[in-house]
Amino acid sequence: MADAPDHVIWDGVLAHLRSSSPTLCRQWFDEIEPMGISNGVLWLRASTEMQQRYLQTSCASPFRDAAQAATGRLLSVEFIGPGEVPPSPKHNGLDQSSNQTRRVVRREAGDDELVLHPDHGFENFIVGPTNRLSYAAARAVADNPGTVYNPMFIHGGVGLGKTHLLQAICHRYLEEGLEGRILYLSCEAFISRFMDAVQAGNLNEFRRQFRDVGMLVIDDVHFLCKMDSSQEEFFHTFNTLYQSNRQIVLSSDAPPNDIPDLEQRLVSRFNWGLVTQIAPPEYETRVQIVLNKAKLRGFTISEDVAALIAARFDANIRELEGALLRVQVHAHVHSVPITLDVAKDALGVAIAATKPRVSVQVIIERVSDFFGVPVPQLLSRKRTRSVALPRHVGMYLSRQLTMHSLEEIGGYFGGRDHTTVMHGVSVIKDLRERDEDLDAAVREIERGLVAAAE
Ligand code: ADP
Ligand code: MG
């Protein structure tokens, strides 16, 4: 194997990786070019610098293990970027100077700078009604940094794509080769750089680092709230960059006005540009996201598998990805193709999947009978406890016994939005643990529904 041509070795390594680390593999791994083995190193050439950096920082050890397993040799793996060639072997008698060895000088990033994920480009961001504005703003900023919206401020809950959009802006900026360095940091890294500078007494150096920056991207600025002195410094950094028309891009879990303990002058500066929100995606967008994520990982799933995942996981996209991973790993471990049944199995949606389907309509009727609250009232806006509690029970049971998403359930319950349904479900979940009577009532209705459906 060791003397096999590069591509044969590489095919073996890839096959090994696909089985040992299925979740790490991406379709673009096919484009990695094997550059031979020299001095105990398997040289692999990535097709972009971004991919090279990502592979080096995030994939080195699984690649090394796969290389060793596939060749039976104690190899290490090095990734080089496009246009680079591996150094020639030490004693091959060739004139080193005539060799076209060229190590591209890479922009040296600080240790704490975030590595861009190759998946997080605009092309992999699925646009829907709940993120359209943020997406459009991010594109505008990437195309015209420093001019259209400065700062750009994206906020939203966890796992909804803020970091993805920030990275997409960075990707675009680097692709365009725009002037000036891009500095992409987490807020914590900004704070700790600042604290280190304070401790070492070289604040001037700290400030200098930001002066030649073409664009500053800081993720999760809500962490600023705790540190007063870093807020002060952030304020000055902001002003310096803003005054010289450098683009500033920020993300946060809350809009500027709702970040606790954020100084008023920062609140007002964050509001100078464009503030956009990302909300949880609706069903159709979730289906598209799941299909796209599977494709990126180099496998395809049917629409009904994507629909199943999208229907069951609707709080955020990280959850969706987690579910897709579970399905992928389950199919891999059992060496079976990803069918709808395999996916159901993997996700443990046995109740809804194997039991006869209960409809939300029937649940509403049962709940109405049981509590003696007429259906129109259950679906009304009335919030008195005698109506709200049965309504919450109905939402809870719909969540447990049907495959509908939160939005769809909200639709059945008089056009309520998904957060209302989520709230109803969690109220009943909590109450069942504390209130025996309610727990018994829910169980009884559930039993009736399941029995009637069988
Ligand atoms: P946040 O920073 O808001 O917590 P992330 O940007 O880290 O969320 O997103 C979590 C995951 O969801 C990432 O893998 C990201 O690629 C994915 N994701 C989020 N929104 C989308 C979208 N609209 N299209 C495709 N993937 C998305
Ligand atoms: Mg994030």
GROMACS .gro file of C-alpha atoms and ligand atoms in nm:
model
  482
    1MET     CA    1   0.000   0.000   0.000
    2ALA     CA    2   0.280   0.238   0.092
    3ASP     CA    3   0.413   0.229  -0.261
    4ALA     CA    4   0.075   0.255  -0.423
    5PRO     CA    5   0.005   0.562  -0.632
    6ASP     CA    6  -0.110   0.866  -0.438
    7HIS     CA    7  -0.471   0.844  -0.543
    8VAL     CA    8  -0.498   0.482  -0.437
    9ILE     CA    9  -0.362   0.568  -0.093
   10TRP     CA   10  -0.591   0.866  -0.074
   11ASP     CA   11  -0.897   0.661  -0.175
   12GLY     CA   12  -0.811   0.422   0.106
   13VAL     CA   13  -0.776   0.706   0.355
   14LEU     CA   14  -1.106   0.858   0.244
   15ALA     CA   15  -1.286   0.526   0.268
   16HIS     CA   16  -1.148   0.485   0.615
   17LEU     CA   17  -1.253   0.832   0.717
   18ARG     CA   18  -1.603   0.778   0.583
   19SER     CA   19  -1.646   0.480   0.804
   20SER     CA   20  -1.459   0.602   1.113
   21SER     CA   21  -1.583   0.962   1.112
   22PRO     CA   22  -1.896   0.975   0.899
   23THR     CA   23  -2.012   1.298   1.056
   24LEU     CA   24  -1.688   1.480   0.984
   25CYS     CA   25  -1.686   1.399   0.615
   26ARG     CA   26  -1.798   1.653   0.362
   27GLN     CA   27  -1.862   1.621  -0.006
   28TRP     CA   28  -1.576   1.859  -0.082
   29PHE     CA   29  -1.326   1.613   0.070
   30ASP     CA   30  -1.337   1.455  -0.279
   31GLU     CA   31  -1.157   1.762  -0.410
   32ILE     CA   32  -0.860   1.721  -0.176
   33GLU     CA   33  -0.556   1.633  -0.381
   34PRO     CA   34  -0.305   1.375  -0.255
   35MET     CA   35   0.048   1.509  -0.305
   36GLY     CA   36   0.244   1.205  -0.201
   37ILE     CA   37   0.422   1.082   0.106
   38SER     CA   38   0.757   1.223   0.200
   39ASN     CA   39   0.952   1.216   0.523
   40GLY     CA   40   0.674   1.028   0.699
   41VAL     CA   41   0.412   1.286   0.605
   42LEU     CA   42   0.112   1.239   0.380
   43TRP     CA   43   0.067   1.571   0.201
   44LEU     CA   44  -0.282   1.671   0.110
   45ARG     CA   45  -0.368   1.979  -0.089
   46ALA     CA   46  -0.695   2.158  -0.023
   47SER     CA   47  -0.860   2.353  -0.301
   48THR     CA   48  -0.903   2.671  -0.098
   49GLU     CA   49  -0.703   2.833   0.179
   50MET     CA   50  -1.012   2.833   0.394
   51GLN     CA   51  -1.049   2.459   0.363
   52GLN     CA   52  -0.678   2.415   0.431
   53ARG     CA   53  -0.703   2.611   0.753
   54TYR     CA   54  -1.016   2.430   0.862
   55LEU     CA   55  -0.865   2.088   0.789
   56GLN     CA   56  -0.549   2.174   0.978
   57THR     CA   57  -0.727   2.306   1.284
   58SER     CA   58  -1.030   2.080   1.304
   59CYS     CA   59  -0.960   1.755   1.121
   60ALA     CA   60  -0.592   1.672   1.172
   61SER     CA   61  -0.621   1.381   1.409
   62PRO     CA   62  -0.898   1.179   1.236
   63PHE     CA   63  -0.709   1.222   0.907
   64ARG     CA   64  -0.387   1.104   1.068
   65ASP     CA   65  -0.561   0.800   1.217
   66ALA     CA   66  -0.721   0.717   0.884
   67ALA     CA   67  -0.389   0.756   0.703
   68GLN     CA   68  -0.221   0.522   0.948
   69ALA     CA   69  -0.499   0.268   0.931
   70ALA     CA   70  -0.516   0.276   0.552
   71THR     CA   71  -0.141   0.247   0.491
   72GLY     CA   72  -0.028   0.054   0.797
   73ARG     CA   73   0.245   0.316   0.840
   74LEU     CA   74   0.312   0.561   1.116
   75LEU     CA   75   0.230   0.867   0.908
   76SER     CA   76   0.136   1.216   0.996
   77VAL     CA   77  -0.078   1.432   0.771
   78GLU     CA   78  -0.015   1.787   0.657
   79PHE     CA   79  -0.256   2.003   0.466
   80ILE     CA   80  -0.132   2.258   0.217
   81GLY     CA   81  -0.325   2.525   0.034
   82PRO     CA   82  -0.384   2.575  -0.339
   83GLY     CA   83  -0.067   2.667  -0.524
   84GLU     CA   84   0.155   2.508  -0.261
   85VAL     CA   85   0.367   2.201  -0.308
   86PRO     CA   86   0.513   1.983  -0.037
   87PRO     CA   87   0.879   2.036   0.047
   88SER     CA   88   1.091   1.790  -0.148
   89PRO     CA   89   1.223   1.489   0.039
   90LYS     CA   90   1.540   1.562   0.233
   91HIS     CA   91   1.785   1.339   0.047
   92ASN     CA   92   1.658   1.294  -0.302
   93GLY     CA   93   1.960   1.455  -0.463
   94LEU     CA   94   1.753   1.721  -0.636
   95ASP     CA   95   1.866   2.076  -0.652
   96GLN     CA   96   1.642   2.241  -0.399
   97SER     CA   97   1.661   2.581  -0.564
   98SER     CA   98   1.532   2.450  -0.896
   99ASN     CA   99   1.243   2.285  -0.723
  100GLN     CA  100   0.937   2.501  -0.741
  101THR     CA  101   0.872   2.460  -0.370
  102ARG     CA  102   0.666   2.755  -0.276
  103ARG     CA  103   0.515   2.801   0.063
  104VAL     CA  104   0.245   3.057   0.035
  105VAL     CA  105   0.284   3.311   0.308
  106ARG     CA  106  -0.034   3.287   0.503
  107ARG     CA  107  -0.197   3.558   0.694
  108GLU     CA  108  -0.107   3.467   1.047
  109ALA     CA  109  -0.412   3.478   1.262
  110GLY     CA  110  -0.400   3.515   1.637
  111ASP     CA  111  -0.458   3.194   1.830
  112ASP     CA  112  -0.790   3.319   1.953
  113GLU     CA  113  -0.928   3.416   1.616
  114LEU     CA  114  -1.213   3.200   1.501
  115VAL     CA  115  -1.164   2.962   1.215
  116LEU     CA  116  -1.421   2.997   0.941
  117HIS     CA  117  -1.615   2.682   0.878
  118PRO     CA  118  -1.613   2.593   0.507
  119ASP     CA  119  -1.986   2.507   0.528
  120HIS     CA  120  -2.078   2.855   0.644
  121GLY     CA  121  -2.093   3.043   0.317
  122PHE     CA  122  -2.393   3.229   0.176
  123GLU     CA  123  -2.446   2.947  -0.073
  124ASN     CA  124  -2.530   2.709   0.212
  125PHE     CA  125  -2.761   2.943   0.396
  126ILE     CA  126  -3.124   2.857   0.329
  127VAL     CA  127  -3.338   3.165   0.316
  128GLY     CA  128  -3.693   3.173   0.451
  129PRO     CA  129  -3.934   3.429   0.590
  130THR     CA  130  -3.774   3.432   0.936
  131ASN     CA  131  -3.419   3.507   0.825
  132ARG     CA  132  -3.469   3.682   0.491
  133LEU     CA  133  -3.398   4.031   0.616
  134SER     CA  134  -3.082   3.932   0.805
  135TYR     CA  135  -2.961   3.740   0.502
  136ALA     CA  136  -3.024   4.030   0.266
  137ALA     CA  137  -2.850   4.272   0.502
  138ALA     CA  138  -2.552   4.038   0.542
  139ARG     CA  139  -2.515   4.012   0.166
  140ALA     CA  140  -2.537   4.386   0.124
  141VAL     CA  141  -2.271   4.437   0.390
  142ALA     CA  142  -2.046   4.173   0.236
  143ASP     CA  143  -2.075   4.338  -0.105
  144ASN     CA  144  -2.033   4.695   0.020
  145PRO     CA  145  -1.849   4.686   0.351
  146GLY     CA  146  -1.839   5.005   0.548
  147THR     CA  147  -2.100   5.182   0.343
  148VAL     CA  148  -2.452   5.041   0.358
  149TYR     CA  149  -2.521   4.932   0.710
  150ASN     CA  150  -2.263   5.010   0.972
  151PRO     CA  151  -2.267   4.850   1.218
  152MET     CA  152  -2.466   4.550   1.118
  153PHE     CA  153  -2.623   4.387   1.419
  154ILE     CA  154  -2.791   4.045   1.401
  155HIS     CA  155  -2.974   3.907   1.699
  156GLY     CA  156  -3.172   3.594   1.771
  157GLY     CA  157  -3.189   3.281   1.983
  158VAL     CA  158  -2.935   3.006   1.993
  159GLY     CA  159  -2.873   2.791   1.685
  160LEU     CA  160  -3.060   3.012   1.439
  161GLY     CA  161  -2.775   3.100   1.204
  162LYS     CA  162  -2.614   3.417   1.343
  163THR     CA  163  -2.263   3.275   1.339
  164HIS     CA  164  -2.327   3.123   0.998
  165LEU     CA  165  -2.418   3.464   0.853
  166LEU     CA  166  -2.121   3.633   1.021
  167GLN     CA  167  -1.891   3.373   0.872
  168ALA     CA  168  -2.058   3.405   0.532
  169ILE     CA  169  -1.970   3.775   0.537
  170CYS     CA  170  -1.610   3.687   0.625
  171HIS     CA  171  -1.592   3.425   0.349
  172ARG     CA  172  -1.714   3.676   0.094
  173TYR     CA  173  -1.476   3.941   0.218
  174LEU     CA  174  -1.181   3.708   0.182
  175GLU     CA  175  -1.294   3.582  -0.159
  176GLU     CA  176  -1.314   3.936  -0.287
  177GLY     CA  177  -0.963   3.999  -0.155
  178LEU     CA  178  -1.076   4.330  -0.012
  179GLU     CA  179  -0.828   4.560   0.144
  180GLY     CA  180  -0.739   4.527   0.508
  181ARG     CA  181  -0.738   4.237   0.741
  182ILE     CA  182  -1.056   4.086   0.867
  183LEU     CA  183  -1.067   4.030   1.238
  184TYR     CA  184  -1.325   3.778   1.344
  185LEU     CA  185  -1.340   3.716   1.716
  186SER     CA  186  -1.576   3.591   1.977
  187CYS     CA  187  -1.664   3.853   2.230
  188GLU     CA  188  -1.485   3.651   2.496
  189ALA     CA  189  -1.166   3.657   2.291
  190PHE     CA  190  -1.195   4.034   2.260
  191ILE     CA  191  -1.235   4.064   2.635
  192SER     CA  192  -0.949   3.832   2.717
  193ARG     CA  193  -0.716   4.001   2.468
  194PHE     CA  194  -0.803   4.325   2.633
  195MET     CA  195  -0.750   4.192   2.986
  196ASP     CA  196  -0.414   4.043   2.883
  197ALA     CA  197  -0.310   4.377   2.738
  198VAL     CA  198  -0.412   4.557   3.055
  199GLN     CA  199  -0.217   4.312   3.266
  200ALA     CA  200   0.090   4.328   3.046
  201GLY     CA  201   0.065   4.705   3.034
  202ASN     CA  202   0.060   4.722   2.654
  203LEU     CA  203  -0.276   4.867   2.571
  204ASN     CA  204  -0.117   5.059   2.285
  205GLU     CA  205  -0.025   4.735   2.116
  206PHE     CA  206  -0.379   4.607   2.171
  207ARG     CA  207  -0.520   4.916   2.003
  208ARG     CA  208  -0.275   4.892   1.718
  209GLN     CA  209  -0.405   4.543   1.637
  210PHE     CA  210  -0.740   4.692   1.552
  211ARG     CA  211  -0.616   4.987   1.354
  212ASP     CA  212  -0.530   4.807   1.031
  213VAL     CA  213  -0.844   4.600   1.039
  214GLY     CA  214  -1.063   4.627   0.730
  215MET     CA  215  -1.360   4.469   0.895
  216LEU     CA  216  -1.426   4.373   1.255
  217VAL     CA  217  -1.666   4.087   1.321
  218ILE     CA  218  -1.754   4.004   1.679
  219ASP     CA  219  -1.979   3.716   1.765
  220ASP     CA  220  -2.202   3.712   2.072
  221VAL     CA  221  -2.150   4.068   2.194
  222HIS     CA  222  -2.403   4.012   2.472
  223PHE     CA  223  -2.107   3.882   2.672
  224LEU     CA  224  -1.986   4.240   2.695
  225CYS     CA  225  -2.242   4.305   2.963
  226LYS     CA  226  -2.032   4.180   3.248
  227MET     CA  227  -1.709   4.367   3.201
  228ASP     CA  228  -1.717   4.742   3.247
  229SER     CA  229  -1.363   4.822   3.141
  230SER     CA  230  -1.391   4.612   2.830
  231GLN     CA  231  -1.708   4.800   2.737
  232GLU     CA  232  -1.509   5.120   2.758
  233GLU     CA  233  -1.241   4.976   2.532
  234PHE     CA  234  -1.496   4.834   2.296
  235PHE     CA  235  -1.650   5.178   2.269
  236HIS     CA  236  -1.317   5.326   2.160
  237THR     CA  237  -1.246   5.044   1.918
  238PHE     CA  238  -1.590   5.092   1.772
  239ASN     CA  239  -1.541   5.466   1.728
  240THR     CA  240  -1.200   5.430   1.568
  241LEU     CA  241  -1.324   5.182   1.312
  242TYR     CA  242  -1.652   5.354   1.251
  243GLN     CA  243  -1.490   5.690   1.189
  244SER     CA  244  -1.268   5.542   0.922
  245ASN     CA  245  -1.563   5.365   0.755
  246ARG     CA  246  -1.452   5.018   0.849
  247GLN     CA  247  -1.732   4.768   0.861
  248ILE     CA  248  -1.836   4.637   1.201
  249VAL     CA  249  -2.053   4.326   1.221
  250LEU     CA  250  -2.197   4.208   1.549
  251SER     CA  251  -2.421   3.929   1.671
  252SER     CA  252  -2.601   3.891   1.998
  253ASP     CA  253  -2.872   3.684   2.161
  254ALA     CA  254  -3.084   3.996   2.221
  255PRO     CA  255  -3.142   4.334   2.055
  256PRO     CA  256  -2.911   4.613   2.177
  257ASN     CA  257  -3.171   4.762   2.410
  258ASP     CA  258  -3.226   4.430   2.586
  259ILE     CA  259  -2.864   4.337   2.656
  260PRO     CA  260  -2.841   4.357   3.032
  261ASP     CA  261  -2.598   4.612   3.174
  262LEU     CA  262  -2.487   4.737   2.835
  263GLU     CA  263  -2.385   5.100   2.858
  264GLN     CA  264  -2.627   5.338   2.695
  265ARG     CA  265  -2.366   5.482   2.462
  266LEU     CA  266  -2.296   5.134   2.323
  267VAL     CA  267  -2.666   5.060   2.295
  268SER     CA  268  -2.708   5.371   2.088
  269ARG     CA  269  -2.409   5.296   1.867
  270PHE     CA  270  -2.527   4.943   1.803
  271ASN     CA  271  -2.854   5.093   1.686
  272TRP     CA  272  -2.686   5.333   1.441
  273GLY     CA  273  -2.672   5.084   1.159
  274LEU     CA  274  -2.912   4.805   1.085
  275VAL     CA  275  -3.048   4.577   1.355
  276THR     CA  276  -3.210   4.258   1.226
  277GLN     CA  277  -3.355   3.958   1.397
  278ILE     CA  278  -3.345   3.590   1.306
  279ALA     CA  279  -3.639   3.384   1.432
  280PRO     CA  280  -3.683   3.006   1.423
  281PRO     CA  281  -3.744   2.888   1.067
  282GLU     CA  282  -4.082   2.758   0.959
  283TYR     CA  283  -4.146   2.409   0.835
  284GLU     CA  284  -4.064   2.446   0.463
  285THR     CA  285  -3.732   2.616   0.536
  286ARG     CA  286  -3.645   2.345   0.788
  287VAL     CA  287  -3.705   2.076   0.525
  288GLN     CA  288  -3.473   2.256   0.284
  289ILE     CA  289  -3.209   2.300   0.553
  290VAL     CA  290  -3.213   1.929   0.637
  291LEU     CA  291  -3.184   1.833   0.268
  292ASN     CA  292  -2.898   2.075   0.224
  293LYS     CA  293  -2.710   1.959   0.533
  294ALA     CA  294  -2.733   1.599   0.417
  295LYS     CA  295  -2.597   1.696   0.076
  296LEU     CA  296  -2.307   1.881   0.236
  297ARG     CA  297  -2.222   1.569   0.431
  298GLY     CA  298  -2.212   1.374   0.110
  299PHE     CA  299  -2.531   1.170   0.135
  300THR     CA  300  -2.885   1.213   0.016
  301ILE     CA  301  -3.206   1.162   0.204
  302SER     CA  302  -3.556   1.145   0.070
  303GLU     CA  303  -3.804   1.428   0.112
  304ASP     CA  304  -4.009   1.225   0.360
  305VAL     CA  305  -3.710   1.170   0.588
  306ALA     CA  306  -3.634   1.543   0.574
  307ALA     CA  307  -4.001   1.615   0.642
  308LEU     CA  308  -3.999   1.384   0.944
  309ILE     CA  309  -3.696   1.556   1.094
  310ALA     CA  310  -3.831   1.902   1.014
  311ALA     CA  311  -4.166   1.822   1.172
  312ARG     CA  312  -4.021   1.690   1.495
  313PHE     CA  313  -3.741   1.940   1.554
  314ASP     CA  314  -3.847   2.296   1.526
  315ALA     CA  315  -3.686   2.495   1.805
  316ASN     CA  316  -3.360   2.570   1.626
  317ILE     CA  317  -3.130   2.446   1.354
  318ARG     CA  318  -2.870   2.295   1.578
  319GLU     CA  319  -3.143   2.055   1.692
  320LEU     CA  320  -3.226   1.973   1.333
  321GLU     CA  321  -2.861   1.901   1.263
  322GLY     CA  322  -2.839   1.685   1.573
  323ALA     CA  323  -3.137   1.481   1.456
  324LEU     CA  324  -2.992   1.441   1.107
  325LEU     CA  325  -2.665   1.324   1.262
  326ARG     CA  326  -2.846   1.068   1.474
  327VAL     CA  327  -3.016   0.931   1.164
  328GLN     CA  328  -2.687   0.925   0.972
  329VAL     CA  329  -2.496   0.749   1.248
  330HIS     CA  330  -2.779   0.502   1.314
  331ALA     CA  331  -2.791   0.403   0.946
  332HIS     CA  332  -2.413   0.381   0.937
  333VAL     CA  333  -2.383   0.165   1.247
  334HIS     CA  334  -2.651  -0.075   1.122
  335SER     CA  335  -2.522  -0.061   0.764
  336VAL     CA  336  -2.865   0.019   0.625
  337PRO     CA  337  -2.984   0.285   0.383
  338ILE     CA  338  -3.162   0.585   0.531
  339THR     CA  339  -3.528   0.501   0.486
  340LEU     CA  340  -3.820   0.662   0.665
  341ASP     CA  341  -3.842   0.366   0.904
  342VAL     CA  342  -3.472   0.382   0.982
  343ALA     CA  343  -3.505   0.753   1.052
  344LYS     CA  344  -3.804   0.696   1.281
  345ASP     CA  345  -3.613   0.430   1.461
  346ALA     CA  346  -3.310   0.651   1.502
  347LEU     CA  347  -3.515   0.937   1.637
  348GLY     CA  348  -3.726   0.728   1.868
  349VAL     CA  349  -4.049   0.865   1.729
  350ALA     CA  350  -4.208   0.529   1.778
  351ILE     CA  351  -4.527   0.658   1.941
  352ALA     CA  352  -4.629   0.881   1.661
  353ALA     CA  353  -4.490   0.658   1.393
  354THR     CA  354  -4.616   0.314   1.482
  355LYS     CA  355  -4.940   0.395   1.658
  356PRO     CA  356  -5.234   0.484   1.440
  357ARG     CA  357  -5.235   0.855   1.372
  358VAL     CA  358  -5.437   1.073   1.605
  359SER     CA  359  -5.548   1.402   1.454
  360VAL     CA  360  -5.527   1.737   1.629
  361GLN     CA  361  -5.896   1.783   1.552
  362VAL     CA  362  -5.984   1.471   1.752
  363ILE     CA  363  -5.756   1.578   2.037
  364ILE     CA  364  -5.934   1.912   2.053
  365GLU     CA  365  -6.275   1.741   2.066
  366ARG     CA  366  -6.165   1.500   2.340
  367VAL     CA  367  -6.013   1.775   2.550
  368SER     CA  368  -6.329   1.980   2.505
  369ASP     CA  369  -6.545   1.688   2.625
  370PHE     CA  370  -6.320   1.603   2.915
  371PHE     CA  371  -6.297   1.953   3.059
  372GLY     CA  372  -6.643   2.061   2.950
  373VAL     CA  373  -6.509   2.359   2.759
  374PRO     CA  374  -6.674   2.414   2.418
  375VAL     CA  375  -6.440   2.389   2.118
  376PRO     CA  376  -6.486   2.754   2.010
  377GLN     CA  377  -6.367   2.865   2.352
  378LEU     CA  378  -6.064   2.638   2.336
  379LEU     CA  379  -5.969   2.803   2.009
  380SER     CA  380  -6.054   3.155   2.125
  381ARG     CA  381  -5.821   3.417   2.269
  382LYS     CA  382  -5.971   3.370   2.615
  383ARG     CA  383  -5.699   3.338   2.879
  384THR     CA  384  -5.885   3.246   3.196
  385ARG     CA  385  -5.735   2.943   3.362
  386SER     CA  386  -6.044   2.727   3.308
  387VAL     CA  387  -5.994   2.767   2.932
  388ALA     CA  388  -5.618   2.813   2.910
  389LEU     CA  389  -5.533   2.495   3.098
  390PRO     CA  390  -5.740   2.263   2.874
  391ARG     CA  391  -5.601   2.447   2.571
  392HIS     CA  392  -5.247   2.380   2.695
  393VAL     CA  393  -5.335   2.015   2.753
  394GLY     CA  394  -5.459   1.999   2.393
  395MET     CA  395  -5.136   2.150   2.264
  396TYR     CA  396  -4.931   1.917   2.478
  397LEU     CA  397  -5.115   1.608   2.357
  398SER     CA  398  -5.092   1.724   1.996
  399ARG     CA  399  -4.719   1.749   2.040
  400GLN     CA  400  -4.696   1.403   2.196
  401LEU     CA  401  -4.930   1.216   1.969
  402THR     CA  402  -4.898   1.373   1.627
  403MET     CA  403  -4.618   1.452   1.389
  404HIS     CA  404  -4.721   1.814   1.350
  405SER     CA  405  -4.478   2.096   1.406
  406LEU     CA  406  -4.535   2.367   1.663
  407GLU     CA  407  -4.660   2.608   1.398
  408GLU     CA  408  -4.904   2.360   1.258
  409ILE     CA  409  -5.040   2.285   1.603
  410GLY     CA  410  -5.067   2.659   1.661
  411GLY     CA  411  -5.266   2.677   1.340
  412TYR     CA  412  -5.521   2.425   1.470
  413PHE     CA  413  -5.552   2.614   1.796
  414GLY     CA  414  -5.691   2.931   1.647
  415GLY     CA  415  -5.384   3.053   1.458
  416ARG     CA  416  -5.139   3.084   1.743
  417ASP     CA  417  -4.769   3.109   1.682
  418HIS     CA  418  -4.513   2.844   1.765
  419THR     CA  419  -4.389   3.015   2.082
  420THR     CA  420  -4.738   3.001   2.232
  421VAL     CA  421  -4.756   2.630   2.162
  422MET     CA  422  -4.407   2.577   2.301
  423HIS     CA  423  -4.514   2.760   2.615
  424GLY     CA  424  -4.833   2.550   2.647
  425VAL     CA  425  -4.638   2.227   2.607
  426SER     CA  426  -4.384   2.322   2.871
  427VAL     CA  427  -4.654   2.438   3.116
  428ILE     CA  428  -4.817   2.095   3.103
  429LYS     CA  429  -4.483   1.914   3.117
  430ASP     CA  430  -4.403   2.100   3.440
  431LEU     CA  431  -4.749   2.063   3.586
  432ARG     CA  432  -4.756   1.688   3.530
  433GLU     CA  433  -4.462   1.657   3.762
  434ARG     CA  434  -4.622   1.859   4.037
  435ASP     CA  435  -4.994   1.806   4.003
  436GLU     CA  436  -5.111   1.447   4.034
  437ASP     CA  437  -5.468   1.522   3.933
  438LEU     CA  438  -5.366   1.692   3.617
  439ASP     CA  439  -5.120   1.416   3.541
  440ALA     CA  440  -5.397   1.157   3.580
  441ALA     CA  441  -5.630   1.362   3.360
  442VAL     CA  442  -5.374   1.388   3.083
  443ARG     CA  443  -5.306   1.018   3.104
  444GLU     CA  444  -5.673   0.936   3.083
  445ILE     CA  445  -5.734   1.153   2.778
  446GLU     CA  446  -5.426   1.011   2.613
  447ARG     CA  447  -5.537   0.654   2.679
  448GLY     CA  448  -5.877   0.727   2.530
  449LEU     CA  449  -5.728   0.885   2.221
  450VAL     CA  450  -5.484   0.605   2.156
  451ALA     CA  451  -5.747   0.336   2.215
  452ALA     CA  452  -5.991   0.505   1.979
  453ALA     CA  453  -5.726   0.533   1.710
  454GLU     CA  454  -5.621   0.170   1.723
  455ADP     P1  455  -2.618   3.078   1.623
  455ADP     O1  456  -2.486   3.146   1.602
  455ADP     O2  457  -2.734   3.167   1.592
  455ADP     O3  458  -2.631   3.013   1.757
  455ADP     P2  459  -2.524   2.907   1.413
  455ADP     O4  460  -2.495   3.008   1.307
  455ADP     O5  461  -2.410   2.848   1.484
  455ADP     O6  462  -2.631   2.962   1.517
  455ADP     O7  463  -2.612   2.793   1.344
  455ADP     C1  464  -2.624   2.664   1.399
  455ADP     C2  465  -2.621   2.565   1.285
  455ADP     O8  466  -2.736   2.583   1.204
  455ADP     C3  467  -2.501   2.585   1.194
  455ADP     O9  468  -2.452   2.460   1.155
  455ADP     C4  469  -2.558   2.656   1.074
  455ADP    O10  470  -2.491   2.624   0.955
  455ADP     C5  471  -2.699   2.605   1.069
  455ADP     N1  472  -2.792   2.703   1.012
  455ADP     C6  473  -2.853   2.804   1.075
  455ADP     N2  474  -2.933   2.873   0.992
  455ADP     C7  475  -2.923   2.812   0.873
  455ADP     C8  476  -2.983   2.834   0.744
  455ADP     N3  477  -3.072   2.933   0.725
  455ADP     N4  478  -2.950   2.753   0.644
  455ADP     C9  479  -2.863   2.652   0.664
  455ADP     N5  480  -2.803   2.625   0.781
  455ADP    C10  481  -2.832   2.703   0.885
  456MG      MG  482  -2.322   3.163   1.733
   0.00000   0.00000   0.00000
